[in-house]
């Protein structure tokens, strides 16, 4: 009996010892701060690619600087995961992309050729019954694009997506796993452009796996993001979206309606209005190529633009 | 190849230095997930092992079920529970606990069965009832086998916890996944090396514990 | 429950049985990859383990190799392989091969080296050379343990092949990974069912094969064994393979 209790006690002690030894500082990927002025707490969620984590940090740190208690939940997943979380109140704020959000929330409303203003109106209307609000979109855009390698473009003389029609059957499309079910991606290429590819390969969300696959010709056509510096660097050719399945890529915060007030709107709008596409591309390069942390890059940017103090 | 140590290197030392806090957090989370799984596994396995030991008929069903669970690949087992318990620690723990059961039950039952009949007879002769016999004679003598089981279960669980990163749980698997997502070798190497280090350390410590608790048996262990 | 109804519908849907993302293709992909990896592991590890076991050399190195191999999380190994070899089947194959080698080489080594010393001595006494001892005594007696190693390797390889989907490969894991991305709980569950079914099937199949390799002298005829063991030397007789028994009969006949 003593031996058995001894054994149990020793095991518990061991686990505690190991845990204590492993205790490091709790450093923050997210930010939270104590503040004398009691303001609400805001949970900011992001999609599972690095630019989204960056944007989440930009908005969260700006709010943090204004005295809110913020938490960043990064890399939650694709919109299929993030949007329900937003609806359920598990997160309060998501840095969205105008056109993609509309295509997801109200796919029948999205019409090819919609301009920014039309998309804003439709999206606001679609979000309202879900108790979500759309703030002012930024001029910074990062849209979904379809790209091919220079070699492929030259070989088949490709300038726009429709040019793929005769040759698609010999080509493999690469994109995120959710691509085949999305009207802005594989589904749209099939239904709107009538492209029947030889195969689809599930890669990642415009990230290193997709870019490597395109470069190595494992896939010939890939879904990437426009604000990715690698496109120019690797001489990828962006195919023109002549039938407009790729929606406007303006960055825009979507937030829980009950949190909206003048002050929070002002803080978030300030970030949105400051951000430019070039800024995004530069910061993306810092994160993707120089492997800097998203939260640090966001912090430095906000300090540089005077939105928060250093 | 012989360039300066930087983001493209297998280990970018200054990144490691800058992120010691995050690394510590990941190690702690990893250990937590493991400890909870093994502890809960023991809580379930010990009674089941006693049942199997006392009533032989239960051997086949218990081992069949825990054996099947053990055979199912980890990602699939997590996937079974995600629709029910979501992308949560609960899902991770349910599967992790499930994986420990076969090993823990089997080792405990073997330990209990290994108590020699002479000892049992002696205990009965001393007036111990079946419960007292179990608690004061059989279980203590089964301790080496139980701890050997805990050792195997712990090492196995440490490896499995890395997969929980795919359902959003922390631990060293996060570093591995981060490395994959960002095309960044350093967190991948850090995550891998630390997982192995944790497994080897836990194995050694538990082995020492096993020897410490059983001075009467110095048998060669594999 | 409606969810179960959805699961049944998913399996009933014709489109899930056609094309590159259909169940037959993914299943075949998974099995071919796993089979190829285990076969390659056998080719590499079995001779090494058997020979070293026969010579009774290198045991420490092999045990350590196996322990280290067990401690490396397969997920990490897969991602490391991706970094070195890019996407495609190569990193998956090499990882599976690396995972399959330790159990096969360890079990082959232990199986051969731990063959009953008496059996070996009897064989030597009958005039067999080292090579004959290996072929006629050690290997047959080691076969069950070797098969156990193949079984362990097989199950582990099939399991890890599931993770291949995370580095953009195919196989049955594809349904789980894509299901997560598409937030399709039915797909996730069905993928899990397929993977679980395959793994259990492989385990049962290999367990059956393992049973077949146990020599009859060990599995059946217990009373003969019990009696035989009372007579020194006859115990060895009971556990020798049929080939050796025939040779022995011939020898005995020749002597009389």
Tab-separated table of C-alpha atoms in Angstrom, chain A residues 93-263:
chain	number	residue	atom	x	y	z
A	93	UNK	CA	-13.628	40.684	-35.312
A	94	UNK	CA	-12.188	39.316	-38.525
A	95	UNK	CA	-10.126	41.228	-41.083
A	96	UNK	CA	-12.044	40.192	-44.181
A	97	UNK	CA	-11.692	40.658	-47.903
A	98	UNK	CA	-14.681	42.429	-49.439
A	99	UNK	CA	-15.509	40.313	-52.464
A	100	UNK	CA	-14.599	36.930	-50.979
A	101	UNK	CA	-16.720	37.630	-47.945
A	102	UNK	CA	-19.743	38.405	-50.093
A	103	UNK	CA	-19.188	35.326	-52.230
A	104	UNK	CA	-19.186	33.240	-49.085
A	105	UNK	CA	-21.987	34.871	-47.130
A	106	UNK	CA	-24.385	35.492	-49.971
A	107	UNK	CA	-23.075	33.809	-53.067
A	108	UNK	CA	-26.199	34.507	-55.100
A	109	UNK	CA	-25.834	38.218	-54.494
A	110	UNK	CA	-22.329	38.456	-55.880
A	111	UNK	CA	-22.469	39.373	-59.545
A	112	UNK	CA	-19.478	39.554	-61.873
A	113	UNK	CA	-18.510	43.127	-62.545
A	114	UNK	CA	-19.759	44.498	-59.220
A	115	UNK	CA	-17.694	47.444	-58.177
A	116	UNK	CA	-16.577	48.204	-54.654
A	117	UNK	CA	-19.587	50.300	-53.740
A	118	UNK	CA	-22.089	47.710	-54.952
A	119	UNK	CA	-20.256	44.954	-53.089
A	120	UNK	CA	-20.239	47.001	-49.879
A	121	UNK	CA	-23.969	47.564	-50.051
A	122	UNK	CA	-24.752	43.928	-50.688
A	123	UNK	CA	-22.400	42.661	-48.024
A	124	UNK	CA	-23.749	45.036	-45.396
A	125	UNK	CA	-27.231	43.838	-46.155
A	126	UNK	CA	-26.192	40.198	-45.953
A	127	UNK	CA	-24.360	40.644	-42.658
A	128	UNK	CA	-27.012	42.648	-40.855
A	129	UNK	CA	-29.359	39.781	-39.973
A	130	UNK	CA	-26.337	37.906	-38.607
A	131	UNK	CA	-25.683	40.793	-36.200
A	132	UNK	CA	-22.427	41.605	-37.942
A	133	UNK	CA	-21.258	44.959	-39.200
A	134	UNK	CA	-18.992	45.990	-42.016
A	135	UNK	CA	-16.670	48.905	-41.453
A	136	UNK	CA	-15.039	51.085	-44.086
A	137	UNK	CA	-12.986	49.081	-46.566
A	138	UNK	CA	-9.340	49.861	-46.998
A	139	UNK	CA	-7.789	50.860	-50.272
A	140	UNK	CA	-5.310	48.060	-49.723
A	141	UNK	CA	-6.299	45.012	-51.691
A	142	UNK	CA	-5.131	41.488	-51.835
A	143	UNK	CA	-7.205	39.419	-54.139
A	144	UNK	CA	-7.288	35.845	-55.251
A	145	UNK	CA	-5.577	35.460	-58.569
A	146	UNK	CA	-4.930	32.655	-60.975
A	147	UNK	CA	-1.309	32.417	-62.014
A	148	UNK	CA	0.815	30.289	-64.284
A	149	UNK	CA	4.564	30.043	-64.659
A	150	UNK	CA	6.202	32.122	-67.367
A	151	UNK	CA	7.018	28.967	-69.286
A	152	UNK	CA	3.390	27.837	-69.320
A	153	UNK	CA	2.188	31.317	-70.318
A	154	UNK	CA	4.587	31.431	-73.205
A	155	UNK	CA	3.857	27.878	-74.286
A	156	UNK	CA	0.102	28.327	-74.611
A	157	UNK	CA	0.078	32.090	-75.142
A	158	UNK	CA	-1.969	32.769	-72.016
A	159	UNK	CA	-3.022	36.261	-71.010
A	160	UNK	CA	-6.428	35.786	-69.496
A	161	UNK	CA	-8.183	32.953	-67.755
A	162	UNK	CA	-10.439	32.264	-70.758
A	163	UNK	CA	-7.295	31.449	-72.748
A	164	UNK	CA	-7.074	28.284	-70.660
A	165	UNK	CA	-10.211	26.809	-72.191
A	166	UNK	CA	-8.600	24.754	-74.970
A	167	UNK	CA	-5.665	23.548	-72.886
A	168	UNK	CA	-7.136	23.024	-69.421
A	169	UNK	CA	-7.537	19.308	-69.972
A	170	UNK	CA	-3.759	18.946	-70.086
A	171	UNK	CA	-3.143	21.048	-67.025
A	172	UNK	CA	-3.362	20.502	-63.275
A	173	UNK	CA	-4.879	23.161	-61.034
A	174	UNK	CA	-3.433	23.730	-57.588
A	175	UNK	CA	-5.087	25.537	-54.707
A	176	UNK	CA	-6.281	25.241	-51.114
A	177	UNK	CA	-8.368	22.174	-50.230
A	178	UNK	CA	-11.552	24.257	-50.163
A	179	UNK	CA	-10.962	25.482	-53.720
A	180	UNK	CA	-13.154	22.994	-55.591
A	181	UNK	CA	-16.203	24.037	-53.587
A	182	UNK	CA	-15.706	27.784	-53.910
A	183	UNK	CA	-17.206	29.948	-56.649
A	184	UNK	CA	-14.181	32.242	-56.423
A	185	UNK	CA	-11.887	29.320	-57.115
A	186	UNK	CA	-12.282	25.885	-58.640
A	187	UNK	CA	-16.050	25.915	-58.754
A	188	UNK	CA	-16.082	29.237	-60.573
A	189	UNK	CA	-13.420	28.155	-63.034
A	190	UNK	CA	-15.602	25.178	-63.813
A	191	UNK	CA	-19.045	26.788	-63.914
A	192	UNK	CA	-18.271	30.300	-65.170
A	193	UNK	CA	-15.294	29.655	-67.423
A	194	UNK	CA	-16.149	26.084	-68.327
A	195	UNK	CA	-12.629	24.904	-67.626
A	196	UNK	CA	-12.193	21.172	-67.164
A	197	UNK	CA	-8.767	20.611	-65.709
A	198	UNK	CA	-6.913	17.338	-65.894
A	199	UNK	CA	-6.654	17.221	-62.119
A	200	UNK	CA	-6.859	19.285	-58.965
A	201	UNK	CA	-4.161	19.156	-56.294
A	202	UNK	CA	-4.919	20.321	-52.773
A	203	UNK	CA	-1.966	22.376	-51.570
A	204	UNK	CA	-2.153	25.318	-49.184
A	205	UNK	CA	-3.709	28.778	-49.108
A	206	UNK	CA	-1.483	30.653	-51.540
A	207	UNK	CA	1.475	29.724	-49.402
A	208	UNK	CA	4.889	28.165	-49.884
A	209	UNK	CA	3.592	24.736	-50.895
A	210	UNK	CA	1.508	26.201	-53.724
A	211	UNK	CA	4.302	28.452	-54.941
A	212	UNK	CA	6.804	25.602	-54.870
A	213	UNK	CA	4.389	23.366	-56.747
A	214	UNK	CA	3.902	25.984	-59.457
A	215	UNK	CA	7.596	26.590	-59.720
A	216	UNK	CA	8.400	22.904	-60.021
A	217	UNK	CA	5.594	22.365	-62.544
A	218	UNK	CA	3.810	19.918	-60.235
A	219	UNK	CA	0.792	22.062	-61.028
A	220	UNK	CA	0.565	24.352	-64.043
A	221	UNK	CA	-2.173	26.679	-62.810
A	222	UNK	CA	-2.306	27.930	-59.237
A	223	UNK	CA	-4.488	30.053	-56.990
A	224	UNK	CA	-2.301	32.696	-55.335
A	225	UNK	CA	-2.698	36.111	-53.723
A	226	UNK	CA	-2.019	39.357	-55.561
A	227	UNK	CA	-0.052	41.003	-52.756
A	228	UNK	CA	2.535	38.267	-52.793
A	229	UNK	CA	5.982	39.560	-53.670
A	230	UNK	CA	6.980	36.105	-54.870
A	231	UNK	CA	4.879	36.535	-58.005
A	232	UNK	CA	7.193	39.126	-59.453
A	233	UNK	CA	10.240	37.441	-58.010
A	234	UNK	CA	9.497	34.051	-59.593
A	235	UNK	CA	8.135	35.587	-62.805
A	236	UNK	CA	4.725	34.060	-62.409
A	237	UNK	CA	2.146	35.433	-64.819
A	238	UNK	CA	-1.197	36.555	-63.418
A	239	UNK	CA	-4.038	35.665	-65.762
A	240	UNK	CA	-6.616	38.363	-66.239
A	241	UNK	CA	-9.976	37.539	-64.699
A	242	UNK	CA	-12.052	38.427	-67.756
A	243	UNK	CA	-15.237	36.851	-66.461
A	244	UNK	CA	-14.900	38.434	-63.010
A	245	UNK	CA	-15.070	35.476	-60.696
A	246	UNK	CA	-12.339	37.016	-58.559
A	247	UNK	CA	-14.012	39.590	-56.382
A	248	UNK	CA	-12.687	42.867	-55.059
A	249	UNK	CA	-9.965	42.155	-52.581
A	250	UNK	CA	-10.267	45.183	-50.344
A	251	UNK	CA	-9.305	44.536	-46.770
A	252	UNK	CA	-12.224	45.317	-44.481
A	253	UNK	CA	-12.980	44.529	-40.820
A	254	UNK	CA	-16.130	42.597	-40.063
A	255	UNK	CA	-17.151	43.022	-36.475
A	256	UNK	CA	-19.846	41.925	-34.083
A	257	UNK	CA	-22.550	44.613	-34.179
A	258	UNK	CA	-22.917	44.869	-30.443
A	259	UNK	CA	-19.318	46.008	-30.144
A	260	UNK	CA	-19.671	48.836	-32.643
A	261	UNK	CA	-19.423	52.359	-31.338
A	262	UNK	CA	-17.818	55.555	-32.550
A	263	UNK	CA	-14.574	54.986	-30.761
